[in-house]
PDB file of C-alpha atoms in Angstrom:
ATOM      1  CA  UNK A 288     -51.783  91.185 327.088  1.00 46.00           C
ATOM      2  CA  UNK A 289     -48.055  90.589 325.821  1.00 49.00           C
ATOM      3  CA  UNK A 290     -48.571  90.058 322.207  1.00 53.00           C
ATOM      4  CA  UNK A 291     -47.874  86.504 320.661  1.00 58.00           C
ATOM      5  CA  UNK A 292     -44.588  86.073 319.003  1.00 62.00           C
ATOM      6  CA  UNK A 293     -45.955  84.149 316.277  1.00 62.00           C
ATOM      7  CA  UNK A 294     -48.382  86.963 315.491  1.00 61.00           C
ATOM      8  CA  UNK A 295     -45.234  89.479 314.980  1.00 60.00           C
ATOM      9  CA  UNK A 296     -43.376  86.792 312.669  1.00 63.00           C
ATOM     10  CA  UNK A 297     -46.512  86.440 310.641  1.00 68.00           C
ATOM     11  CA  UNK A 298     -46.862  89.893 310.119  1.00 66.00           C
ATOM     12  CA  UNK A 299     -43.198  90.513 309.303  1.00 67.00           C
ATOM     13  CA  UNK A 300     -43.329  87.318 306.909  1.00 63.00           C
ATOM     14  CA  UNK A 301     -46.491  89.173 305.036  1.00 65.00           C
ATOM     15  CA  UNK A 302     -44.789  92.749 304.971  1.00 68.00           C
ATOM     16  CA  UNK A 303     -42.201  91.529 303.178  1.00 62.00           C
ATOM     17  CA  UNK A 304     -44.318  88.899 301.277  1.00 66.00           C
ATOM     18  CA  UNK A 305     -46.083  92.283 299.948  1.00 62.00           C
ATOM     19  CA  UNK A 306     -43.443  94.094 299.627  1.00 64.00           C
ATOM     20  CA  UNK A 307     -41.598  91.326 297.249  1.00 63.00           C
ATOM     21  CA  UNK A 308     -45.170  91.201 295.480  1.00 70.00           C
ATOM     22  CA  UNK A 309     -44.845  95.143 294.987  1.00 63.00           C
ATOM     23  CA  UNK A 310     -41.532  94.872 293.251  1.00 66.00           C
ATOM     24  CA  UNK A 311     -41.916  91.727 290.811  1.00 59.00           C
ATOM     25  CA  UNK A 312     -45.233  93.591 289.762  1.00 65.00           C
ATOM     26  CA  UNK A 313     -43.203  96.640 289.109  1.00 61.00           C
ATOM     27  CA  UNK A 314     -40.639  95.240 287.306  1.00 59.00           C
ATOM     28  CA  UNK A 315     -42.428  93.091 284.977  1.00 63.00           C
ATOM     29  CA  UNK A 316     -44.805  96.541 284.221  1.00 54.00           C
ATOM     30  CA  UNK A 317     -41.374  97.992 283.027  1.00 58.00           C
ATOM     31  CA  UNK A 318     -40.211  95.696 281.846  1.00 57.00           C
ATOM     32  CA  UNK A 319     -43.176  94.660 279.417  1.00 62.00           C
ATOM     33  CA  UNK A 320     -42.991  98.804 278.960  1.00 64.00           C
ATOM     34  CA  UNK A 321     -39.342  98.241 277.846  1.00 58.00           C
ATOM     35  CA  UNK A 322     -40.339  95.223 275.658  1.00 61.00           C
ATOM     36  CA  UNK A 323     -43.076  97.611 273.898  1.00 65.00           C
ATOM     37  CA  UNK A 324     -41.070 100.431 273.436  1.00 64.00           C
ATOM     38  CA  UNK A 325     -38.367  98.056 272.245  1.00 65.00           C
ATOM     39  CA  UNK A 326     -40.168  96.017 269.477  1.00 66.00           C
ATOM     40  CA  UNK A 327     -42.294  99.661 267.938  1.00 67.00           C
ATOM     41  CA  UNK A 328     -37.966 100.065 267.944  1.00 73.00           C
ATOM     42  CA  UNK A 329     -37.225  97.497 265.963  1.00 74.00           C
ATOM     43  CA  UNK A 330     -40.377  97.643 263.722  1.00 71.00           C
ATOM     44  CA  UNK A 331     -40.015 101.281 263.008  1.00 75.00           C
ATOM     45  CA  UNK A 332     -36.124 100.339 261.837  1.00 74.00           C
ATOM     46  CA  UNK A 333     -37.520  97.247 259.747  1.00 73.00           C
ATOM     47  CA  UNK A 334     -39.925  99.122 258.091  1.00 75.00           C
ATOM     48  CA  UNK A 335     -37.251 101.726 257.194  1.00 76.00           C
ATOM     49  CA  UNK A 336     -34.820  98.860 256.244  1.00 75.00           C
ATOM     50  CA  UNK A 337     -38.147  97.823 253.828  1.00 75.00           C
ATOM     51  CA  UNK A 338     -38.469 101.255 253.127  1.00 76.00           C
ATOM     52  CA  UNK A 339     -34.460 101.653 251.366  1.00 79.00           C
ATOM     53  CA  UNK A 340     -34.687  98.025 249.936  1.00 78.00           C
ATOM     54  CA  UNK A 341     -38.080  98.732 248.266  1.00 81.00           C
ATOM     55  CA  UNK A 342     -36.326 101.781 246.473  1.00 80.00           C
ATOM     56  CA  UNK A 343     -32.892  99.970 245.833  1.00 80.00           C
ATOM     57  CA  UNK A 344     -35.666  97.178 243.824  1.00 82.00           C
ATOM     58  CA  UNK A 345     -37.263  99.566 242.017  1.00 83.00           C
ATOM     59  CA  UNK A 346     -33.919 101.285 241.529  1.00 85.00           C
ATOM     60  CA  UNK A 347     -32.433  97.560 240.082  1.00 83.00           C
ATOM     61  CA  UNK A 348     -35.705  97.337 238.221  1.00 85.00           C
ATOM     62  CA  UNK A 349     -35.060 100.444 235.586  1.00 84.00           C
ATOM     63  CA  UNK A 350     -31.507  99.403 235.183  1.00 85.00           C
ATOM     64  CA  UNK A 351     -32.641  95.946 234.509  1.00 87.00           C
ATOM     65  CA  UNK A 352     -35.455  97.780 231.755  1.00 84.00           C
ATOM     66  CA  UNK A 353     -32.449  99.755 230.383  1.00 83.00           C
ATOM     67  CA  UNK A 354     -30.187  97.080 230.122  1.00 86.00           C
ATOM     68  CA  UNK A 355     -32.388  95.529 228.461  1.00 83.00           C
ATOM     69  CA  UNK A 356     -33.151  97.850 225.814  1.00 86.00           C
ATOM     70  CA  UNK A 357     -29.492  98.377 225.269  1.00 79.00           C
ATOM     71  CA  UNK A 358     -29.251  94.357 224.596  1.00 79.00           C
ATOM     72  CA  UNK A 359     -32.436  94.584 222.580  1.00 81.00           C
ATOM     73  CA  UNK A 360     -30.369  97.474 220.616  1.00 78.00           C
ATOM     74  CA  UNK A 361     -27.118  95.244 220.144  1.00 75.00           C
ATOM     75  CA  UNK A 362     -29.010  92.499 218.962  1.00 78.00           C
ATOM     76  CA  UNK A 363     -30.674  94.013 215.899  1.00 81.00           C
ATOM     77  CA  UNK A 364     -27.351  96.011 215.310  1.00 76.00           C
ATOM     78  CA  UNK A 365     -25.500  92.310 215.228  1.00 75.00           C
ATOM     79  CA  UNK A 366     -27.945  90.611 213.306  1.00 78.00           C
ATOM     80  CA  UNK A 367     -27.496  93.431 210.534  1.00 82.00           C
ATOM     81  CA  UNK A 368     -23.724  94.113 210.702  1.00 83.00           C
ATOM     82  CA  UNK A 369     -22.708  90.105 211.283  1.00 84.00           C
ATOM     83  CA  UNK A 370     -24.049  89.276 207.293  1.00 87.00           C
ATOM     84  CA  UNK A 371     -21.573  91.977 206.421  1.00 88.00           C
ATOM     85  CA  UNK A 372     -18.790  90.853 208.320  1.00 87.00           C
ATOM     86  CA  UNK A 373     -18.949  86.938 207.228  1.00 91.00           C
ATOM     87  CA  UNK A 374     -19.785  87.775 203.612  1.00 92.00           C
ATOM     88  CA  UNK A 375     -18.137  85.592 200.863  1.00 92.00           C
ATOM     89  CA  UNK A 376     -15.240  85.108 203.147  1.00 93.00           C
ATOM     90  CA  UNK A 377     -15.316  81.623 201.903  1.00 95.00           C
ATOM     91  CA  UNK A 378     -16.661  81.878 198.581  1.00 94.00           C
ATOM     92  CA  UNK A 379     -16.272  78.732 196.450  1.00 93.00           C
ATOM     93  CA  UNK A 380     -15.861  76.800 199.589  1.00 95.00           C
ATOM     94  CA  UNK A 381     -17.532  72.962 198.914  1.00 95.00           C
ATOM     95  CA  UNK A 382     -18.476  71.717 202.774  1.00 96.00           C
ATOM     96  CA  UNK A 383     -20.219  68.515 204.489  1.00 94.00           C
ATOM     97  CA  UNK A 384     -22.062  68.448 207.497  1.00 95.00           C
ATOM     98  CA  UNK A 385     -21.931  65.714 209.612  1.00 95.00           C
ATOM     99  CA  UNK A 386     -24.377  65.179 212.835  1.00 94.00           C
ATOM    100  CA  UNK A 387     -22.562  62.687 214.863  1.00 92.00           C
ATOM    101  CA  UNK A 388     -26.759  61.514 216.189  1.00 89.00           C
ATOM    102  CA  UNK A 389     -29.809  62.880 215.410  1.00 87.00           C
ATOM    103  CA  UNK A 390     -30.768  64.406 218.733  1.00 89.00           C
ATOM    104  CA  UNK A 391     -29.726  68.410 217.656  1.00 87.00           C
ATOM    105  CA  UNK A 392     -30.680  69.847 214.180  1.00 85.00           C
ATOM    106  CA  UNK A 393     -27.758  71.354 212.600  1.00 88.00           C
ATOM    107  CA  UNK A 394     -29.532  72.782 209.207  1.00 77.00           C
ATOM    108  CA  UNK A 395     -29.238  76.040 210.312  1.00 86.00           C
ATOM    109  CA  UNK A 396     -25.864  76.211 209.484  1.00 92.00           C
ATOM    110  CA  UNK A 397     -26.113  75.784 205.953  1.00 91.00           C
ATOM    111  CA  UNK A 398     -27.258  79.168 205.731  1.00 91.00           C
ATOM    112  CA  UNK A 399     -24.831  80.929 207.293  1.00 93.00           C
ATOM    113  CA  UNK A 400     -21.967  79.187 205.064  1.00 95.00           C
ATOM    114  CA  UNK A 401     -24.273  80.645 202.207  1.00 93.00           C
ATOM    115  CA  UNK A 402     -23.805  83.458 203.303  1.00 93.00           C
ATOM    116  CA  UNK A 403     -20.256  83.422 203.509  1.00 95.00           C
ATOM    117  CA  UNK A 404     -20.442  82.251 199.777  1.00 95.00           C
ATOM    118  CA  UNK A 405     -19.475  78.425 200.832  1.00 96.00           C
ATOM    119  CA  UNK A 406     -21.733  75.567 199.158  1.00 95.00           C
ATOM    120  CA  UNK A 407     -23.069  72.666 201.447  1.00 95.00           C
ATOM    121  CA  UNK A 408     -22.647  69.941 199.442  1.00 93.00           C
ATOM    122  CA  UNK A 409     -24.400  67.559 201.420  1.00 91.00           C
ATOM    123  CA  UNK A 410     -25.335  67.253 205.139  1.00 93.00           C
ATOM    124  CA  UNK A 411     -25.339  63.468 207.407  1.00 93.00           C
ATOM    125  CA  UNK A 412     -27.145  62.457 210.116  1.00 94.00           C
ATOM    126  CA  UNK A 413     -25.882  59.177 211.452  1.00 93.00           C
ATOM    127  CA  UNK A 414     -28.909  57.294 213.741  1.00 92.00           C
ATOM    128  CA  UNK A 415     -28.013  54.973 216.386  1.00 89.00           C
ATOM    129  CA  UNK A 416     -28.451  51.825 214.320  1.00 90.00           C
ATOM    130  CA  UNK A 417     -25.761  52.721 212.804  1.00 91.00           C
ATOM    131  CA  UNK A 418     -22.850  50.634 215.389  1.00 89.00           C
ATOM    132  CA  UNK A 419     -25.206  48.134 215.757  1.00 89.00           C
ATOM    133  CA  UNK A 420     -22.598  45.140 214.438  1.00 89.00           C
ATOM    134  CA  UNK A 421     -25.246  42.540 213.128  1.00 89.00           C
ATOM    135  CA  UNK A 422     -27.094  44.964 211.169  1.00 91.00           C
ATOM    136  CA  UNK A 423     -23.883  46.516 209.677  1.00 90.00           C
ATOM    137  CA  UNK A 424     -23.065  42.857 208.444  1.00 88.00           C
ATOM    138  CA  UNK A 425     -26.301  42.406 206.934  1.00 89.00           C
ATOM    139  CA  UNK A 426     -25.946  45.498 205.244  1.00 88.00           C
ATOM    140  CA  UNK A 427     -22.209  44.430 203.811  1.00 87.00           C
ATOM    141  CA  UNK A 428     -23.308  41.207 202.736  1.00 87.00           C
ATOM    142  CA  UNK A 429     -26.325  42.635 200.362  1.00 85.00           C
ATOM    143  CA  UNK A 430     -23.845  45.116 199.145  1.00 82.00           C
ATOM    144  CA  UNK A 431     -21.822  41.949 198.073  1.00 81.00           C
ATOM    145  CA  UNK A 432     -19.145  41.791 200.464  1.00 80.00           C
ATOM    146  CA  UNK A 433     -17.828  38.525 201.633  1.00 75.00           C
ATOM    147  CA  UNK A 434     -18.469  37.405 204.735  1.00 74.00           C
ATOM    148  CA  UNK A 435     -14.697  36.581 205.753  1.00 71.00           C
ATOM    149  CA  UNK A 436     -14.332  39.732 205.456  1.00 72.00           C
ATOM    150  CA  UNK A 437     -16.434  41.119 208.028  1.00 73.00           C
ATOM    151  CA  UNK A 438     -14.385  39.381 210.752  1.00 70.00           C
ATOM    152  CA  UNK A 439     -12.562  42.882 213.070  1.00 75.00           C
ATOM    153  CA  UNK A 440     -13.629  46.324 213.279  1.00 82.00           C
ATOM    154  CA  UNK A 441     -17.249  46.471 211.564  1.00 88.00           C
ATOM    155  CA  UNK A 442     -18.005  49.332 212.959  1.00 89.00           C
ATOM    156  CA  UNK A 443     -14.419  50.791 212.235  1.00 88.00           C
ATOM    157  CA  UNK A 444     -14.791  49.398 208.552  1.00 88.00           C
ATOM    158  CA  UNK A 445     -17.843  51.296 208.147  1.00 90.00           C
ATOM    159  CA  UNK A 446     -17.652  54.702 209.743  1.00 90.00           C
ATOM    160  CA  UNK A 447     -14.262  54.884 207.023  1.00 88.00           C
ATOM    161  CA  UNK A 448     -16.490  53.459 204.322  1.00 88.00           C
ATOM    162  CA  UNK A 449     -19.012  56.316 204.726  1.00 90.00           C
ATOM    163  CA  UNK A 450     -16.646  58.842 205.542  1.00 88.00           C
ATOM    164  CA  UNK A 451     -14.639  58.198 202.130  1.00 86.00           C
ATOM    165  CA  UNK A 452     -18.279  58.542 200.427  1.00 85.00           C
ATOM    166  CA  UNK A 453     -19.543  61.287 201.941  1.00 86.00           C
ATOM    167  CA  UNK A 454     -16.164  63.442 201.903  1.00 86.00           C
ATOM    168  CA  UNK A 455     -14.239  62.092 198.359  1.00 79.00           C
ATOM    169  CA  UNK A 456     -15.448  59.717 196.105  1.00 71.00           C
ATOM    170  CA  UNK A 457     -16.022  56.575 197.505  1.00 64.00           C
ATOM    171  CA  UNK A 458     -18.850  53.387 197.222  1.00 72.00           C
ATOM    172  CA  UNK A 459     -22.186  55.530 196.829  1.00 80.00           C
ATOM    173  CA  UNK A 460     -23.854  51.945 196.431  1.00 85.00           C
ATOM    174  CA  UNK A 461     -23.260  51.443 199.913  1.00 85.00           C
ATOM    175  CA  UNK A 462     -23.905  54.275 201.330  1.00 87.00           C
ATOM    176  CA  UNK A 463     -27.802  53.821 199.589  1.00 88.00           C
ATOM    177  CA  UNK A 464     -27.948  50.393 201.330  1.00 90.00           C
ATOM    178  CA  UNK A 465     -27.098  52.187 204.881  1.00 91.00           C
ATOM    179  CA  UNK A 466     -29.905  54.728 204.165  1.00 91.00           C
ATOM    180  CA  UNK A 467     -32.056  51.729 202.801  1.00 91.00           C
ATOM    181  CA  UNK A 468     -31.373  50.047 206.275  1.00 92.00           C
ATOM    182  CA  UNK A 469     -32.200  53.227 208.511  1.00 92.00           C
ATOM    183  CA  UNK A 470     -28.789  54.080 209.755  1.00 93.00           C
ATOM    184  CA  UNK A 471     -28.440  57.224 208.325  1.00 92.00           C
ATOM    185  CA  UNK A 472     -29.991  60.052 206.543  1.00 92.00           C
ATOM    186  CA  UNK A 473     -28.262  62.113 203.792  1.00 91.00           C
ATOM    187  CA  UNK A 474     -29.583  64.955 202.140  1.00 91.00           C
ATOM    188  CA  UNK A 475     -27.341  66.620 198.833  1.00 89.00           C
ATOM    189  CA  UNK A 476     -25.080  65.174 196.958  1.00 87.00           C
ATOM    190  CA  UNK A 477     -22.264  62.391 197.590  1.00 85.00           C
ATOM    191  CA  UNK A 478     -20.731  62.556 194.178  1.00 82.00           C
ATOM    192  CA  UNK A 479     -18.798  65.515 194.775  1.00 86.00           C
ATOM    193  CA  UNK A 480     -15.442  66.271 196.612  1.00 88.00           C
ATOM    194  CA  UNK A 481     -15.927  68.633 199.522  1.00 93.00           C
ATOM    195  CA  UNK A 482     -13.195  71.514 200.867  1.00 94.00           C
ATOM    196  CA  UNK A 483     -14.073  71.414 204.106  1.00 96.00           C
ATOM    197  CA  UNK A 484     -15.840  69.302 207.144  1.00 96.00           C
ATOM    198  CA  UNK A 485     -17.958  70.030 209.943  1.00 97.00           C
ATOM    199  CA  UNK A 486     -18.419  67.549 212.409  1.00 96.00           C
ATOM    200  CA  UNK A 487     -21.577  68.724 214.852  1.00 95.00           C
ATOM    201  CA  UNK A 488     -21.690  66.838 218.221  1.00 91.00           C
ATOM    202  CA  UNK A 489     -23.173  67.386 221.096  1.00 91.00           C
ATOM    203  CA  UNK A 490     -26.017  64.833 223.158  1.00 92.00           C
ATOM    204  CA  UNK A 491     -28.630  64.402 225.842  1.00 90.00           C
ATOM    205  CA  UNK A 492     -26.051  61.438 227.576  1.00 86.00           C
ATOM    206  CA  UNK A 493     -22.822  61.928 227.573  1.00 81.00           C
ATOM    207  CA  UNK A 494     -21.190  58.468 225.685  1.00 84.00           C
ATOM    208  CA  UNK A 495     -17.332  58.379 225.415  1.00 88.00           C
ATOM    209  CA  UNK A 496     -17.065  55.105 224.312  1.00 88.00           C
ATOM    210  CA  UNK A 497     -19.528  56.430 221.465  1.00 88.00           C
ATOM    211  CA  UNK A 498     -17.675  59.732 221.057  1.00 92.00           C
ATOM    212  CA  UNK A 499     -14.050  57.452 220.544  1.00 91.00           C
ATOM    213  CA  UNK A 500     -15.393  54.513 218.306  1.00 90.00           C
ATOM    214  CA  UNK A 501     -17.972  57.172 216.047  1.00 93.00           C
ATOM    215  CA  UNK A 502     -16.669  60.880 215.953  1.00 94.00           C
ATOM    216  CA  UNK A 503     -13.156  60.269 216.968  1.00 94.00           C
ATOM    217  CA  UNK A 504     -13.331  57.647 213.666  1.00 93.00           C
ATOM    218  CA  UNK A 505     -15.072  60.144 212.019  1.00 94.00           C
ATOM    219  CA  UNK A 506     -12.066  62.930 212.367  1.00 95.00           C
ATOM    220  CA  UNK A 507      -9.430  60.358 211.523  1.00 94.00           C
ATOM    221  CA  UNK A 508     -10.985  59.362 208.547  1.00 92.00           C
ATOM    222  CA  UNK A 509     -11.594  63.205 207.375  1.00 93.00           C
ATOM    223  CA  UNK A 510      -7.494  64.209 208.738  1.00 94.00           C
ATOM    224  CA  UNK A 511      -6.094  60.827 206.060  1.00 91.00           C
ATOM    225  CA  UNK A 512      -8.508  62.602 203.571  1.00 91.00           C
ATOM    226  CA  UNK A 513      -5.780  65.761 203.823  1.00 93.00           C
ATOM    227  CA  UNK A 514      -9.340  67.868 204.450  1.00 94.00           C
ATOM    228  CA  UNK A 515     -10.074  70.385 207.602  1.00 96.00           C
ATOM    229  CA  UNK A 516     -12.160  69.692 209.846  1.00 97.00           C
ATOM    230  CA  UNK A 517     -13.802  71.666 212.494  1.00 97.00           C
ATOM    231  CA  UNK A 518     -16.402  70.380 215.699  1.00 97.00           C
ATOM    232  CA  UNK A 519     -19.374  72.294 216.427  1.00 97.00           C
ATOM    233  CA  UNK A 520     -22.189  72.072 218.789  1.00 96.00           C
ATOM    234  CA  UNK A 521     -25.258  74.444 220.268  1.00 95.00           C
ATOM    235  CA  UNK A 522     -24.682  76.187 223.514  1.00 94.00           C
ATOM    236  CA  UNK A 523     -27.572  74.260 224.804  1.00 91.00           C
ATOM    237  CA  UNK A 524     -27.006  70.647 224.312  1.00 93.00           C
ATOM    238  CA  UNK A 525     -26.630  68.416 227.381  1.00 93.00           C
ATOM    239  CA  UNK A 526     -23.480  67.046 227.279  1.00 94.00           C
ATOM    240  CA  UNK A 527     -20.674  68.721 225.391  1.00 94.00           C
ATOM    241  CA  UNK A 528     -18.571  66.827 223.056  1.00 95.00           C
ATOM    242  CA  UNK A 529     -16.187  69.805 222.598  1.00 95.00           C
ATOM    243  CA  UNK A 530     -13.322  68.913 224.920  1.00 95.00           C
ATOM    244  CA  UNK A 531     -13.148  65.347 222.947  1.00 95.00           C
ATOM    245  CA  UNK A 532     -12.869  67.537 220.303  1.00 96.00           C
ATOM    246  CA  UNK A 533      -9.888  69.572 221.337  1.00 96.00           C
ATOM    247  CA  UNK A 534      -7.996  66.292 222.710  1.00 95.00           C
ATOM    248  CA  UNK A 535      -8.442  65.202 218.893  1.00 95.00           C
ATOM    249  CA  UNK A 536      -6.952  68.601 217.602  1.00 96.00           C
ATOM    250  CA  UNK A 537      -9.358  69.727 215.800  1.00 97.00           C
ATOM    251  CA  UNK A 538     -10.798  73.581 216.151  1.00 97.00           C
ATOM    252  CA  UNK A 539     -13.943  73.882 217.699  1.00 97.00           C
ATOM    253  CA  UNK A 540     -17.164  76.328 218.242  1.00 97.00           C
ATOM    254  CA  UNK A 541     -19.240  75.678 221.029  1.00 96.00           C
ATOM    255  CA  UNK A 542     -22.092  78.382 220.407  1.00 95.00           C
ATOM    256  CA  UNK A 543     -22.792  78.008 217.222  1.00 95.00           C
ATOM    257  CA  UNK A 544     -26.433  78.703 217.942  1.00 93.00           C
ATOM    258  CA  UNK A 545     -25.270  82.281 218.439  1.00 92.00           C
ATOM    259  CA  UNK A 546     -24.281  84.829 216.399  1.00 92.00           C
ATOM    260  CA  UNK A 547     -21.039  85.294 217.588  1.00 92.00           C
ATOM    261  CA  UNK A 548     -20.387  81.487 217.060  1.00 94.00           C
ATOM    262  CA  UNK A 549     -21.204  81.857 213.592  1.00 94.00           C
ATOM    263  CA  UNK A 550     -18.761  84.563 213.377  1.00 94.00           C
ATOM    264  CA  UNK A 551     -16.342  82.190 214.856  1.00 95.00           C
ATOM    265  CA  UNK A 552     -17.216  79.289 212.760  1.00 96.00           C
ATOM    266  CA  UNK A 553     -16.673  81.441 209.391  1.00 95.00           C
ATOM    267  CA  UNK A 554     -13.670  83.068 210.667  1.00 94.00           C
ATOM    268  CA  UNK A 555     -12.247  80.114 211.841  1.00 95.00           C
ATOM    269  CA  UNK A 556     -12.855  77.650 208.468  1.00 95.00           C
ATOM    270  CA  UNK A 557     -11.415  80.999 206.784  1.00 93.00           C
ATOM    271  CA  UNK A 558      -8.084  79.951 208.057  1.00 91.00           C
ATOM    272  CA  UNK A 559      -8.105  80.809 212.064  1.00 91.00           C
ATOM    273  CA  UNK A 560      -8.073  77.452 213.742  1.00 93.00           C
ATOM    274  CA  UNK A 561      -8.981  77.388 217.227  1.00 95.00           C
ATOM    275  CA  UNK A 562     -11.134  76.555 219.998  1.00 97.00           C
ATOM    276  CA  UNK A 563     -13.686  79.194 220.689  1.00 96.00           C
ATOM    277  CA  UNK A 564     -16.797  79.742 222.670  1.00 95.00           C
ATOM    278  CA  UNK A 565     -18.206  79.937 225.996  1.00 95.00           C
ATOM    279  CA  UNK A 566     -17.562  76.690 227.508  1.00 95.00           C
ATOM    280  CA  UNK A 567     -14.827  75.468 229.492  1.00 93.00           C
ATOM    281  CA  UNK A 568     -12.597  73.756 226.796  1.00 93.00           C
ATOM    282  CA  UNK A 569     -12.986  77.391 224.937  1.00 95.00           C
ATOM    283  CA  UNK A 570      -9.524  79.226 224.734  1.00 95.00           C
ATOM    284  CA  UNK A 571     -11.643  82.548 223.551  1.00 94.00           C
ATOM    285  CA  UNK A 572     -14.447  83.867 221.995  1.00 93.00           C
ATOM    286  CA  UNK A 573     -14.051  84.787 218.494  1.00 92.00           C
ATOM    287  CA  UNK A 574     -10.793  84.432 216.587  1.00 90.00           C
ATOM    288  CA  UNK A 575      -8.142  87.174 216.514  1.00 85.00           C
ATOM    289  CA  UNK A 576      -8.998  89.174 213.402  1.00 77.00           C
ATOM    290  CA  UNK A 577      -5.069  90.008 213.236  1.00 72.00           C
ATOM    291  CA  UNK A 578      -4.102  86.554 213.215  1.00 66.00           C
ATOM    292  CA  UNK A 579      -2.517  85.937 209.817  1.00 54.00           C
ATOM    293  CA  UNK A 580      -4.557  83.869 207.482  1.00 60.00           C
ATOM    294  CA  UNK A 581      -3.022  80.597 206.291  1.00 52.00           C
ATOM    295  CA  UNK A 582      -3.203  79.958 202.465  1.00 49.00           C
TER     296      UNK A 582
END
């Protein structure tokens, strides 16, 4: 019997349908052999790369611990050495404080002008109230001012008013009615000249309209008084006032908070004017102890 042609093609067809079978089974074995061998590979490098890393933490740890200590170590030494260094450097100096708004405390200070062997003569903390116009007016006109003569620049009239008080020997009288009315708080003496000014700034919002009509009156008041004047603020507060203060040329300390901004403040009021600190508007850190000394 002649065999049937579709028999052979069949069986060809299924030889190399078996033999195609044969070779994808093969290859994927080796292939998922490669794949294995390829990701224990990979994993065994990873857990080397884990391996280095996990030493180059611990590594960063200790220096982190040591550096640490050492900071710990130049901490005490500055807060023992730093009395030394500021110490009656401006003895028989008469200053006022002046807090521009109650949201920062500024007390602090007065200690470290103590220690310098400076006096605070008094220390002002101006509330919001105080540019509101209608209560200003109210205040005027129980103090016995005319009304006609209230008409321009309230505010303006008043931020000179108290600055006169609080710096010379101006109207005490009204500065009692503006503590009477809650614009202001005052603790010391206003019946004394002061040497020296120190404006603190510094807010949670930052204000320029505030900063020109209040501070800005503030320094020109203090500069026709023929007194010096220097900004400060914590390194902390929200929004600076300090370059306001350099574009009114006045020195400035913007770390005060910090022992080396109390250097700076103390060496600076000695007779180093400048703009020092950490911030942006700061032209250096601490005054140049070789920088001559005006009288």
């Amino acid at each position: 019997m002649i065999p049937n042609m579709k028999f052979y093609v069949i069986s060809i067809v299924s030889i190399f349908l078996a033999l195609a079978i044969g070779i994808y089974i093969g290859f994927t074995l080796d292939a998922q052999n490669f794949l294995v061998e390829q990701k224990e590979d990979i994993a065994s490098k990873l857990e080397e790369k884990f391996d280095y890393l996990r030493g180059e933490n611990e590594n960063l740890k200790k220096e982190i611990e040591k550096m640490e200590i050492k900071n710990s170590e130049y901490e005490k030494f500055n807060e023992t050495v730093y009395p030394e260094i500021i110490k009656n450097r401006l003895s028989g100096t008469k200053v006022a404080i002046i807090e521009t708004n109650d949201e920062y405390i500024y007390s602090g200070i007065g200690k470290i002008l103590e220690m310098s062997g400076a006096t605070v003569v008094n220390i002002t903390t101006i509330k919001d109230k105080f540019l509101n116009e209608d209560t200003l007016k109210e205040v005027y006109l129980k103090s016995g001012i005319d009304k006609d003569e209230l008409k321009e620049n309230i505010i303006g009239r008043a931020i000179s008013d108290l600055s006169m008080a609080v710096f010379s020997d101006g109207n005490e009288e009204l500065i009692n009615y503006f503590e009477e009315y809650g614009l202001l708080n005052i603790i010391g003496n206003i019946d004394e000249p002061v040497d020296y000014v120190i404006i603190a700034g510094g807010s949670d919002s930052k204000d320029i309209e505030r900063i020109n009509i209040l501070d800005k009156t503030i320094i020109d008041s203090v500069k026709k008084l023929e007194l010096p004047i220097i900004g400060i603020e914590k390194t902390t507060v929200k929004n600076s006032y300090m370059k306001e203060y350099k574009d009114y040329r006045i020195s400035t300390v913007d770390n005060v908070d910090s022992i080396m901004g109390k250097v700076a403040l103390i060496m600076s009021m000695e007779g180093r004017p400048g703009n020092y600190g950490v911030k942006s508007s700061a032209e250096s850190l601490l005054p140049d102890p070789s920088y001559a000394i005006s009288e």
